[in-house]
Phi, psi and omega in degrees: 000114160318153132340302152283024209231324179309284280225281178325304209276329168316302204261045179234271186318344170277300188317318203298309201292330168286326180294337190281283190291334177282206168066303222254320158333268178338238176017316170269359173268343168282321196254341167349298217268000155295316186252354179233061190318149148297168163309171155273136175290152183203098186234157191252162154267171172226158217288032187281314199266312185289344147339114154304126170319148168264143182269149185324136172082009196242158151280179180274130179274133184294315198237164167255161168315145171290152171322124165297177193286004181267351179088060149230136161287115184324004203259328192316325164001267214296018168288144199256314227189163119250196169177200163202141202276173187201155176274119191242038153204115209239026156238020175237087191313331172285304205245092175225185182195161158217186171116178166289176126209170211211137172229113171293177162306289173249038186194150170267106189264144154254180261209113185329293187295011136341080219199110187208159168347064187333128176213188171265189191352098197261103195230104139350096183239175143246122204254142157256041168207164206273185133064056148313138109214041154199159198301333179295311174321311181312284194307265281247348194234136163318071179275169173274130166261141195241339165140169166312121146279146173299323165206178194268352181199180192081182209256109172205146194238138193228113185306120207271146188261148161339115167120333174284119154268119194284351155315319187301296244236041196308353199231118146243142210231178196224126186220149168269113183307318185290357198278306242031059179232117148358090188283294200199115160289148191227115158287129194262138174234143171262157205276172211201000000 
């Protein structure tokens, strides 16, 4: 073996090995969140979010109304909206979602039967337009971010900021941040 036939072979096994471990880096941030899931959430709303917001110049109520007589609590009032979340491109086996959701005056709740596609950084938005179903609906608009999800299925709740008009906002969409991808959209119906 020549000197330059050492050096070659050096820098291949150097080159193999650096290329080997970024490669495998990658690999591990797409299958992580697959082999090592969070737990599923089992998060409540309180009754701070089933409150009506106070409107400017009044104080805030302290207590809530007693349960009505069917044992629902009277406070379900201040629900705004629901939905259900959907695969809305059923030709992308990855990136899907289901479940409720359900939006108060001050929190976006998902629904115990929540559920979507494990991926990385997984983000809440409230969109302020109807019928998501492809990512430029998203990319093109001033949505609100309500924070990271937390897990991939269950029941978790997310505080809507001060200041949001929830007329404004007919969609909450489950978006991958690191991606820009479309998870899962919710057509929001208001609640009557």
């Amino acid at each position: 073996m020549t000197m330059r036939g050492f050096w070659r072979g050096l820098i291949l096994f150097v080159f193999g090995g650096v290329l080997g471990t970024g490669f495998g880096v990658v690999l591990g941030f797409f299958l992580f969140p697959f082999v090592f899931p969070p737990p599923p959430a089992a998060e409540q709303l309180t009754e701070a979010d089933r409150a009506p917001a106070a409107v400017a110049g009044t104080p805030a109520a302290t207590t809530l109304p007693a349960p009505a007589a069917s044992g629902t609590p009277a406070t379900q009032s201040s629900l705004v909206a629901n939905g259900n979340f959907i695969h809305a491109n059923p030709s992308d086996p990855i990136h899907w979602g289901k479940g409720k959701v359900s939006v108060y005056e001050r929190a976006v709740f998902l629904e115990p039967d929540f559920e979507v596609g494990p991926g990385p950084a997984f983000h809440v938005y409230l969109v302020p337009k109807p019928n998501i179903r492809r990512e430029a609906d998203v990319s093109t608009t001033m949505y609100v971010d309500l924070g990271r999800l937390r897990a991939f299925k269950g029941s978790q709740r997310y505080s809507i900021p001060a200041g949001v008009d929830l007329k404004n906002y007919p969609s909450v969409v489950i978006w991958c941040e690191r991606f820009s991808v479309l998870i899962s959209p919710a057509d929001l119906n208001v609640a009557r």
